[in-house]
Amino acid sequence: MAQEMNIGLLGFGTVGTGVLQIIRDHQDKLQHQLGCSIKVKKVLVSNLHKEREIKIDDDQLTLNADDILNDPSIVAVIEVMGGIEDARRYIRQALENNKNVITANKDLMAIHGSELLELANKQGCDLFYEASVAGGIPILRALVEGLASDRISKMIGIVNGTTNYILTKMSKEGRGYEEALQEAQALGYAEADPTADVEGIDAARKISILGTLGFSMNLDLDDVSIRGITEVTREDLAFCEQLGYTMKLVGIANRFNDKVEVSVQPTLVPHEHPLASVDDEYNAVYVYGDAVGETMFYGPGAGKLPTATAVVSDLVAVLKNNRLGVNGNSVILPQFEKKLKDPDDIHAKYFLRIHAKDISGTFASLTHLFHENEVSLEKILQLPLNQGKLAEIIVVTHAVSKKNYDLVLEKLADADVVVEVKSSYRVEGDRK
Amino acid sequence: MAQEMNIGLLGFGTVGTGVLQIIRDHQDKLQHQLGCSIKVKKVLVSNLHKEREIKIDDDQLTLNADDILNDPSIVAVIEVMGGIEDARRYIRQALENNKNVITANKDLMAIHGSELLELANKQGCDLFYEASVAGGIPILRALVEGLASDRISKMIGIVNGTTNYILTKMSKEGRGYEEALQEAQALGYAEADPTADVEGIDAARKISILGTLGFSMNLDLDDVSIRGITEVTREDLAFCEQLGYTMKLVGIANRFNDKVEVSVQPTLVPHEHPLASVDDEYNAVYVYGDAVGETMFYGPGAGKLPTATAVVSDLVAVLKNNRLGVNGNSVILPQFEKKLKDPDDIHAKYFLRIHAKDISGTFASLTHLFHENEVSLEKILQLPLNQGKLAEIIVVTHAVSKKNYDLVLEKLADADVVVEVKSSYRVEGDRK
């Protein structure tokens, strides 16, 4: 049996450096687990002479990906360069040359995951991507191991640290959206162009990866209905708080019978729900499995060492499989045909905030409107506004079909007594 | 290579039945992961003719453990019979005959774990025990995989469902201790004799297993300082709530430099801490690693399917190792000499509730007493009691040494102005 296994690294930024560091520092333990040692044979870089925070021999560096992808002695390739097109081409080439692949690239996996997993399956190679969802949380492994003996019916994930930081500051410290965003940018939790985060796109990529794996169904980014946090106001948050809810931007993937729904939106969870106390830049994924019941995995969503740790865990699994001769068997191709729920099939509770005229009969006409569309109410809060000329009305519905709820929203916008529909959010995690 | 691997089951109660069911239902997936199939060759039972909820051939059952332990074709033995002495003898015999072992037995592992792990190591066999700590939470695996590239400095675990259920009912629904206990018993969450749970012994077993593994140091049950929940009152809980804390019975294992502390006690955590929202019979383990930072794993602590799922995950790992020829390498023997912290080295915040005489100078004499013992205060709440004849005084200290704090407790008991020291609890998880 091999005494040493060669691997190659594509990319040598923060995560790549972390991976090399971990492999070096823990060589003995890794050898102990694997029965052989790991050698990082080549690292693809874009500049051979850059100052680096880690020492590496010149002949370990290369500017040419082919030195890694065409080297028959390399059994596994780690892609930590980021970006889409080059990464995709390199990973395809690695798989075509029968190399196993580990990637931390969520953008790539959300867009080209199914194509790459199919190729890996065809080639009998592993393609592992734990680090692509939430760096410090071993959630994909939990889903895959759980899947061997469970059926996942729901996942709710706080999978974007930027928006969680912003919403935490707004809820807990009364900041406005713009102010909280600037604070996040100053601390490096948000990028100069925060669009992908605050519009929910990053979270949508991750929930599509989770949904695909958890439900064994090929879910694309296009299947995710997406709403970001840019319209959330301090007032909304204060009323949520008052009614016992915390607002989080979550990705939801749920399944009933054989139909699924995948979405991202600002969502209210009860204060006592485990997701409610996931604050600041932290991530968490709540999973409901028919056998195991409720579980939740909490941890940092990003960062050099958490992400590198996830990559190295994948590497160990891939190399173990290699020595067992079972590479490719862990690639889980979607088993089921994609069936998305219609708005008729999506049932949820909603929080709805309205400014209405404070005249006799207002409330009666509103309740009539709810009632005739089969939307029943669980909580109602009415407060005077503008010296009693207007009324601030907040309701939380029972679980209703999205179709009926959307109809109510439409009719409310046209109703005489309604001045403005201020906001509307989904409610999840009520155990009653 | 082997096309089929034989295993034996010791015990065929709830968990044993669950294990067989999972292996049968997921034979294809397991074969796919392992490259060979699993055959349950023999099951040790105490009655051959009992009615069972699962079908099994008569010749698969045996009354004689030797039929499993001395069968050279069996590579792994699953112990799910419970109890101490027989289980210990069988596991020893299995290891001596070079069989790998999976056990769900926390009582056994807490008392004889180090002896059994040493034997496994000597024999080059695996001894896995994921199901012994918190059935539905893959925490041992997380620690072992985390350990490959991290240093754990703190673990706080809600690892006993019974006491968590009782405290939840007391906090959230205002029940008294006795009433909540009876409710737990009626629902099957507490046993007729609840001593091991309510006195903290069950939690102590689990935190000693977690501490041993997380710190790689041989921690016995005797090393755990233990306090249960029998003295907790509704009034204590109401004041905790008022000051922003939730009370949980937790096991704490922490390390600073090379010294550790392991304890179980009712502990206050801030409402916004992830552990605070772990309610009812649920378990969670919060882990702080130097590389990964804060993580938490939440899920059911017991139950047939969660526990059986954990056992089967261990089985898959053991059989993979067997095919790799690395059995025994995963046995983690304590690397470090045991060094326990002195009361001088244990630093924590405390919640302290006193009834004092409401006379001029009371508060001054109390603050003087705190001050001269180097205990400084973070929060103070004083309320009149008994029409102003007494004062209810509650303080939360800054982090102080246990030695100094214990001295203060002693002196308060003797102080003229103090009528009674009502209660005292440790506070954890304040991030300030």
GROMACS .gro file of N, CA, C and O in nm, chain A residues 209-291:
model
  332
  209ILE      N    1  -2.777   2.429  -0.225
  209ILE     CA    2  -2.684   2.318  -0.204
  209ILE      C    3  -2.737   2.225  -0.095
  209ILE      O    4  -2.740   2.102  -0.110
  210LEU      N    5  -2.784   2.284   0.016
  210LEU     CA    6  -2.839   2.202   0.125
  210LEU      C    7  -2.963   2.124   0.080
  210LEU      O    8  -2.978   2.005   0.111
  211GLY      N    9  -3.051   2.192   0.007
  211GLY     CA   10  -3.174   2.127  -0.038
  211GLY      C   11  -3.145   2.012  -0.134
  211GLY      O   12  -3.204   1.905  -0.125
  212THR      N   13  -3.053   2.036  -0.226
  212THR     CA   14  -3.016   1.931  -0.323
  212THR      C   15  -2.967   1.807  -0.250
  212THR      O   16  -3.007   1.695  -0.280
  213LEU      N   17  -2.881   1.828  -0.150
  213LEU     CA   18  -2.823   1.715  -0.078
  213LEU      C   19  -2.925   1.652   0.018
  213LEU      O   20  -2.941   1.530   0.022
  214GLY      N   21  -2.996   1.736   0.092
  214GLY     CA   22  -3.087   1.686   0.195
  214GLY      C   23  -3.208   1.614   0.136
  214GLY      O   24  -3.257   1.517   0.194
  215PHE      N   25  -3.255   1.662   0.020
  215PHE     CA   26  -3.375   1.603  -0.040
  215PHE      C   27  -3.342   1.514  -0.159
  215PHE      O   28  -3.432   1.459  -0.222
  216SER      N   29  -3.213   1.506  -0.193
  216SER     CA   30  -3.170   1.424  -0.307
  216SER      C   31  -3.248   1.461  -0.432
  216SER      O   32  -3.306   1.376  -0.500
  217MET      N   33  -3.250   1.588  -0.460
  217MET     CA   34  -3.328   1.643  -0.570
  217MET      C   35  -3.249   1.761  -0.626
  217MET      O   36  -3.200   1.842  -0.548
  218ASN      N   37  -3.239   1.767  -0.756
  218ASN     CA   38  -3.153   1.868  -0.816
  218ASN      C   39  -3.212   2.009  -0.809
  218ASN      O   40  -3.287   2.049  -0.898
  219LEU      N   41  -3.180   2.086  -0.707
  219LEU     CA   42  -3.237   2.219  -0.692
  219LEU      C   43  -3.139   2.326  -0.735
  219LEU      O   44  -3.027   2.333  -0.685
  220ASP      N   45  -3.180   2.407  -0.832
  220ASP     CA   46  -3.094   2.514  -0.882
  220ASP      C   47  -3.121   2.643  -0.807
  220ASP      O   48  -3.224   2.657  -0.741
  221LEU      N   49  -3.030   2.737  -0.827
  221LEU     CA   50  -3.049   2.869  -0.772
  221LEU      C   51  -3.182   2.929  -0.821
  221LEU      O   52  -3.251   2.999  -0.747
  222ASP      N   53  -3.218   2.897  -0.945
  222ASP     CA   54  -3.344   2.948  -1.003
  222ASP      C   55  -3.468   2.897  -0.932
  222ASP      O   56  -3.576   2.955  -0.946
  223ASP      N   57  -3.454   2.787  -0.861
  223ASP     CA   58  -3.571   2.731  -0.792
  223ASP      C   59  -3.597   2.800  -0.658
  223ASP      O   60  -3.697   2.774  -0.593
  224VAL      N   61  -3.502   2.885  -0.618
  224VAL     CA   62  -3.512   2.948  -0.486
  224VAL      C   63  -3.585   3.081  -0.499
  224VAL      O   64  -3.544   3.167  -0.576
  225SER      N   65  -3.693   3.099  -0.426
  225SER     CA   66  -3.757   3.231  -0.424
  225SER      C   67  -3.679   3.316  -0.323
  225SER      O   68  -3.654   3.271  -0.211
  226ILE      N   69  -3.638   3.435  -0.364
  226ILE     CA   70  -3.540   3.511  -0.286
  226ILE      C   71  -3.590   3.651  -0.249
  226ILE      O   72  -3.638   3.725  -0.335
  227ARG      N   73  -3.577   3.685  -0.121
  227ARG     CA   74  -3.604   3.822  -0.078
  227ARG      C   75  -3.497   3.857   0.025
  227ARG      O   76  -3.471   3.780   0.118
  228GLY      N   77  -3.435   3.972   0.010
  228GLY     CA   78  -3.327   4.013   0.099
  228GLY      C   79  -3.376   4.097   0.217
  228GLY      O   80  -3.496   4.097   0.248
  229ILE      N   81  -3.283   4.168   0.280
  229ILE     CA   82  -3.320   4.240   0.404
  229ILE      C   83  -3.323   4.391   0.387
  229ILE      O   84  -3.340   4.463   0.485
  230THR      N   85  -3.311   4.439   0.263
  230THR     CA   86  -3.294   4.584   0.245
  230THR      C   87  -3.417   4.666   0.285
  230THR      O   88  -3.406   4.785   0.310
  231GLU      N   89  -3.534   4.602   0.288
  231GLU     CA   90  -3.656   4.678   0.322
  231GLU      C   91  -3.694   4.668   0.470
  231GLU      O   92  -3.796   4.724   0.513
  232VAL      N   93  -3.616   4.593   0.546
  232VAL     CA   94  -3.650   4.574   0.688
  232VAL      C   95  -3.628   4.704   0.764
  232VAL      O   96  -3.525   4.770   0.748
  233THR      N   97  -3.726   4.743   0.845
  233THR     CA   98  -3.713   4.868   0.921
  233THR      C   99  -3.701   4.841   1.071
  233THR      O  100  -3.739   4.734   1.119
  234ARG      N  101  -3.651   4.942   1.141
  234ARG     CA  102  -3.642   4.935   1.286
  234ARG      C  103  -3.779   4.913   1.350
  234ARG      O  104  -3.793   4.843   1.449
  235GLU      N  105  -3.882   4.977   1.290
  235GLU     CA  106  -4.018   4.964   1.345
  235GLU      C  107  -4.066   4.820   1.335
  235GLU      O  108  -4.122   4.764   1.429
  236ASP      N  109  -4.042   4.758   1.218
  236ASP     CA  110  -4.081   4.618   1.202
  236ASP      C  111  -4.019   4.534   1.313
  236ASP      O  112  -4.084   4.451   1.375
  237LEU      N  113  -3.889   4.559   1.335
  237LEU     CA  114  -3.817   4.478   1.434
  237LEU      C  115  -3.874   4.499   1.575
  237LEU      O  116  -3.885   4.405   1.653
  238ALA      N  117  -3.912   4.623   1.606
  238ALA     CA  118  -3.966   4.651   1.739
  238ALA      C  119  -4.099   4.578   1.760
  238ALA      O  120  -4.124   4.521   1.865
  239PHE      N  121  -4.183   4.575   1.656
  239PHE     CA  122  -4.311   4.504   1.670
  239PHE      C  123  -4.291   4.353   1.678
  239PHE      O  124  -4.361   4.284   1.752
  240CYS      N  125  -4.194   4.302   1.602
  240CYS     CA  126  -4.162   4.158   1.610
  240CYS      C  127  -4.126   4.123   1.754
  240CYS      O  128  -4.178   4.026   1.811
  241GLU      N  129  -4.037   4.202   1.808
  241GLU     CA  130  -3.990   4.182   1.944
  241GLU      C  131  -4.108   4.178   2.041
  241GLU      O  132  -4.119   4.089   2.124
  242GLN      N  133  -4.197   4.277   2.023
  242GLN     CA  134  -4.312   4.288   2.112
  242GLN      C  135  -4.402   4.164   2.106
  242GLN      O  136  -4.461   4.124   2.206
  243LEU      N  137  -4.410   4.103   1.989
  243LEU     CA  138  -4.495   3.985   1.975
  243LEU      C  139  -4.421   3.854   2.003
  243LEU      O  140  -4.475   3.745   1.985
  244GLY      N  141  -4.292   3.866   2.048
  244GLY     CA  142  -4.221   3.745   2.088
  244GLY      C  143  -4.137   3.681   1.980
  244GLY      O  144  -4.100   3.564   1.991
  245TYR      N  145  -4.107   3.757   1.875
  245TYR     CA  146  -4.029   3.700   1.764
  245TYR      C  147  -3.896   3.771   1.742
  245TYR      O  148  -3.883   3.890   1.771
  246THR      N  149  -3.800   3.697   1.687
  246THR     CA  150  -3.673   3.753   1.644
  246THR      C  151  -3.667   3.738   1.492
  246THR      O  152  -3.703   3.633   1.440
  247MET      N  153  -3.621   3.843   1.421
  247MET     CA  154  -3.613   3.831   1.277
  247MET      C  155  -3.475   3.782   1.233
  247MET      O  156  -3.373   3.832   1.278
  248LYS      N  157  -3.474   3.685   1.143
  248LYS     CA  158  -3.351   3.631   1.087
  248LYS      C  159  -3.367   3.616   0.937
  248LYS      O  160  -3.476   3.581   0.891
  249LEU      N  161  -3.260   3.640   0.861
  249LEU     CA  162  -3.265   3.604   0.719
  249LEU      C  163  -3.231   3.456   0.711
  249LEU      O  164  -3.120   3.415   0.746
  250VAL      N  165  -3.328   3.376   0.669
  250VAL     CA  166  -3.303   3.231   0.665
  250VAL      C  167  -3.330   3.173   0.528
  250VAL      O  168  -3.412   3.225   0.451
  251GLY      N  169  -3.260   3.067   0.499
  251GLY     CA  170  -3.293   2.983   0.385
  251GLY      C  171  -3.381   2.870   0.437
  251GLY      O  172  -3.351   2.811   0.541
  252ILE      N  173  -3.490   2.845   0.368
  252ILE     CA  174  -3.581   2.737   0.410
  252ILE      C  175  -3.591   2.635   0.298
  252ILE      O  176  -3.609   2.672   0.182
  253ALA      N  177  -3.572   2.511   0.333
  253ALA     CA  178  -3.598   2.404   0.235
  253ALA      C  179  -3.689   2.307   0.306
  253ALA      O  180  -3.652   2.254   0.410
  254ASN      N  181  -3.810   2.289   0.255
  254ASN     CA  182  -3.894   2.190   0.320
  254ASN      C  183  -3.963   2.101   0.219
  254ASN      O  184  -3.975   2.133   0.102
  255ARG      N  185  -4.003   1.985   0.269
  255ARG     CA  186  -4.056   1.881   0.182
  255ARG      C  187  -4.180   1.824   0.246
  255ARG      O  188  -4.181   1.799   0.367
  256PHE      N  189  -4.284   1.808   0.168
  256PHE     CA  190  -4.401   1.737   0.218
  256PHE      C  191  -4.440   1.640   0.108
  256PHE      O  192  -4.454   1.680  -0.008
  257ASN      N  193  -4.454   1.513   0.147
  257ASN     CA  194  -4.468   1.407   0.048
  257ASN      C  195  -4.350   1.419  -0.049
  257ASN      O  196  -4.237   1.421  -0.004
  258ASP      N  197  -4.372   1.436  -0.176
  258ASP     CA  198  -4.257   1.440  -0.265
  258ASP      C  199  -4.233   1.578  -0.325
  258ASP      O  200  -4.156   1.593  -0.418
  259LYS      N  201  -4.299   1.681  -0.267
  259LYS     CA  202  -4.281   1.815  -0.323
  259LYS      C  203  -4.202   1.905  -0.228
  259LYS      O  204  -4.219   1.896  -0.106
  260VAL      N  205  -4.120   1.992  -0.285
  260VAL     CA  206  -4.035   2.074  -0.200
  260VAL      C  207  -4.055   2.223  -0.229
  260VAL      O  208  -4.105   2.262  -0.334
  261GLU      N  209  -4.012   2.302  -0.131
  261GLU     CA  210  -4.011   2.447  -0.145
  261GLU      C  211  -3.874   2.494  -0.098
  261GLU      O  212  -3.823   2.446   0.004
  262VAL      N  213  -3.812   2.582  -0.174
  262VAL     CA  214  -3.683   2.638  -0.133
  262VAL      C  215  -3.692   2.788  -0.144
  262VAL      O  216  -3.726   2.842  -0.249
  263SER      N  217  -3.663   2.858  -0.034
  263SER     CA  218  -3.676   3.003  -0.037
  263SER      C  219  -3.580   3.068   0.061
  263SER      O  220  -3.527   3.004   0.150
  264VAL      N  221  -3.558   3.198   0.039
  264VAL     CA  222  -3.479   3.279   0.131
  264VAL      C  223  -3.560   3.405   0.158
  264VAL      O  224  -3.607   3.469   0.063
  265GLN      N  225  -3.581   3.440   0.286
  265GLN     CA  226  -3.652   3.563   0.319
  265GLN      C  227  -3.629   3.599   0.465
  265GLN      O  228  -3.598   3.512   0.545
  266PRO      N  229  -3.647   3.727   0.497
  266PRO     CA  230  -3.644   3.764   0.640
  266PRO      C  231  -3.762   3.694   0.704
  266PRO      O  232  -3.874   3.701   0.652
  267THR      N  233  -3.738   3.625   0.813
  267THR     CA  234  -3.837   3.535   0.872
  267THR      C  235  -3.839   3.555   1.023
  267THR      O  236  -3.735   3.579   1.084
  268LEU      N  237  -3.957   3.548   1.083
  268LEU     CA  238  -3.966   3.562   1.228
  268LEU      C  239  -3.966   3.425   1.294
  268LEU      O  240  -4.041   3.336   1.253
  269VAL      N  241  -3.880   3.409   1.393
  269VAL     CA  242  -3.882   3.286   1.473
  269VAL      C  243  -3.908   3.325   1.618
  269VAL      O  244  -3.864   3.432   1.663
  270PRO      N  245  -3.980   3.240   1.693
  270PRO     CA  246  -4.009   3.274   1.833
  270PRO      C  247  -3.878   3.288   1.911
  270PRO      O  248  -3.782   3.217   1.883
  271HIS      N  249  -3.878   3.379   2.010
  271HIS     CA  250  -3.758   3.401   2.091
  271HIS      C  251  -3.699   3.272   2.145
  271HIS      O  252  -3.579   3.257   2.159
  272GLU      N  253  -3.786   3.174   2.179
  272GLU     CA  254  -3.736   3.054   2.243
  272GLU      C  255  -3.689   2.948   2.143
  272GLU      O  256  -3.642   2.842   2.183
  273HIS      N  257  -3.699   2.976   2.015
  273HIS     CA  258  -3.649   2.881   1.915
  273HIS      C  259  -3.497   2.885   1.911
  273HIS      O  260  -3.437   2.992   1.923
  274PRO      N  261  -3.431   2.769   1.893
  274PRO     CA  262  -3.285   2.769   1.892
  274PRO      C  263  -3.223   2.867   1.791
  274PRO      O  264  -3.116   2.923   1.816
  275LEU      N  265  -3.290   2.891   1.680
  275LEU     CA  266  -3.233   2.982   1.579
  275LEU      C  267  -3.233   3.128   1.627
  275LEU      O  268  -3.154   3.209   1.578
  276ALA      N  269  -3.322   3.161   1.721
  276ALA     CA  270  -3.337   3.301   1.762
  276ALA      C  271  -3.212   3.355   1.829
  276ALA      O  272  -3.184   3.475   1.824
  277SER      N  273  -3.135   3.268   1.894
  277SER     CA  274  -3.018   3.319   1.966
  277SER      C  275  -2.889   3.303   1.887
  277SER      O  276  -2.780   3.315   1.942
  278VAL      N  277  -2.901   3.277   1.757
  278VAL     CA  278  -2.781   3.274   1.671
  278VAL      C  279  -2.755   3.418   1.628
  278VAL      O  280  -2.821   3.470   1.540
  279ASP      N  281  -2.661   3.483   1.695
  279ASP     CA  282  -2.643   3.626   1.676
  279ASP      C  283  -2.517   3.662   1.597
  279ASP      O  284  -2.434   3.577   1.568
  280ASP      N  285  -2.508   3.793   1.568
  280ASP     CA  286  -2.389   3.848   1.504
  280ASP      C  287  -2.355   3.773   1.376
  280ASP      O  288  -2.442   3.742   1.299
  281GLU      N  289  -2.226   3.743   1.356
  281GLU     CA  290  -2.186   3.685   1.228
  281GLU      C  291  -2.198   3.532   1.226
  281GLU      O  292  -2.157   3.468   1.129
  282TYR      N  293  -2.255   3.474   1.333
  282TYR     CA  294  -2.265   3.327   1.339
  282TYR      C  295  -2.366   3.269   1.242
  282TYR      O  296  -2.457   3.337   1.198
  283ASN      N  297  -2.344   3.143   1.209
  283ASN     CA  298  -2.434   3.067   1.123
  283ASN      C  299  -2.493   2.951   1.202
  283ASN      O  300  -2.435   2.910   1.303
  284ALA      N  301  -2.605   2.899   1.156
  284ALA     CA  302  -2.660   2.777   1.216
  284ALA      C  303  -2.753   2.713   1.116
  284ALA      O  304  -2.817   2.782   1.036
  285VAL      N  305  -2.759   2.583   1.118
  285VAL     CA  306  -2.854   2.512   1.033
  285VAL      C  307  -2.938   2.421   1.122
  285VAL      O  308  -2.884   2.338   1.196
  286TYR      N  309  -3.068   2.443   1.117
  286TYR     CA  310  -3.164   2.364   1.191
  286TYR      C  311  -3.218   2.259   1.095
  286TYR      O  312  -3.253   2.291   0.981
  287VAL      N  313  -3.217   2.134   1.139
  287VAL     CA  314  -3.259   2.024   1.052
  287VAL      C  315  -3.365   1.941   1.123
  287VAL      O  316  -3.347   1.906   1.240
  288TYR      N  317  -3.473   1.913   1.055
  288TYR     CA  318  -3.572   1.822   1.111
  288TYR      C  319  -3.569   1.692   1.032
  288TYR      O  320  -3.592   1.690   0.911
  289GLY      N  321  -3.535   1.583   1.101
  289GLY     CA  322  -3.535   1.451   1.037
  289GLY      C  323  -3.643   1.365   1.100
  289GLY      O  324  -3.667   1.375   1.220
  290ASP      N  325  -3.707   1.281   1.018
  290ASP     CA  326  -3.818   1.201   1.071
  290ASP      C  327  -3.772   1.112   1.186
  290ASP      O  328  -3.846   1.090   1.281
  291ALA      N  329  -3.650   1.056   1.178
  291ALA     CA  330  -3.603   0.968   1.286
  291ALA      C  331  -3.543   1.048   1.401
  291ALA      O  332  -3.577   1.029   1.516
   0.00000   0.00000   0.00000
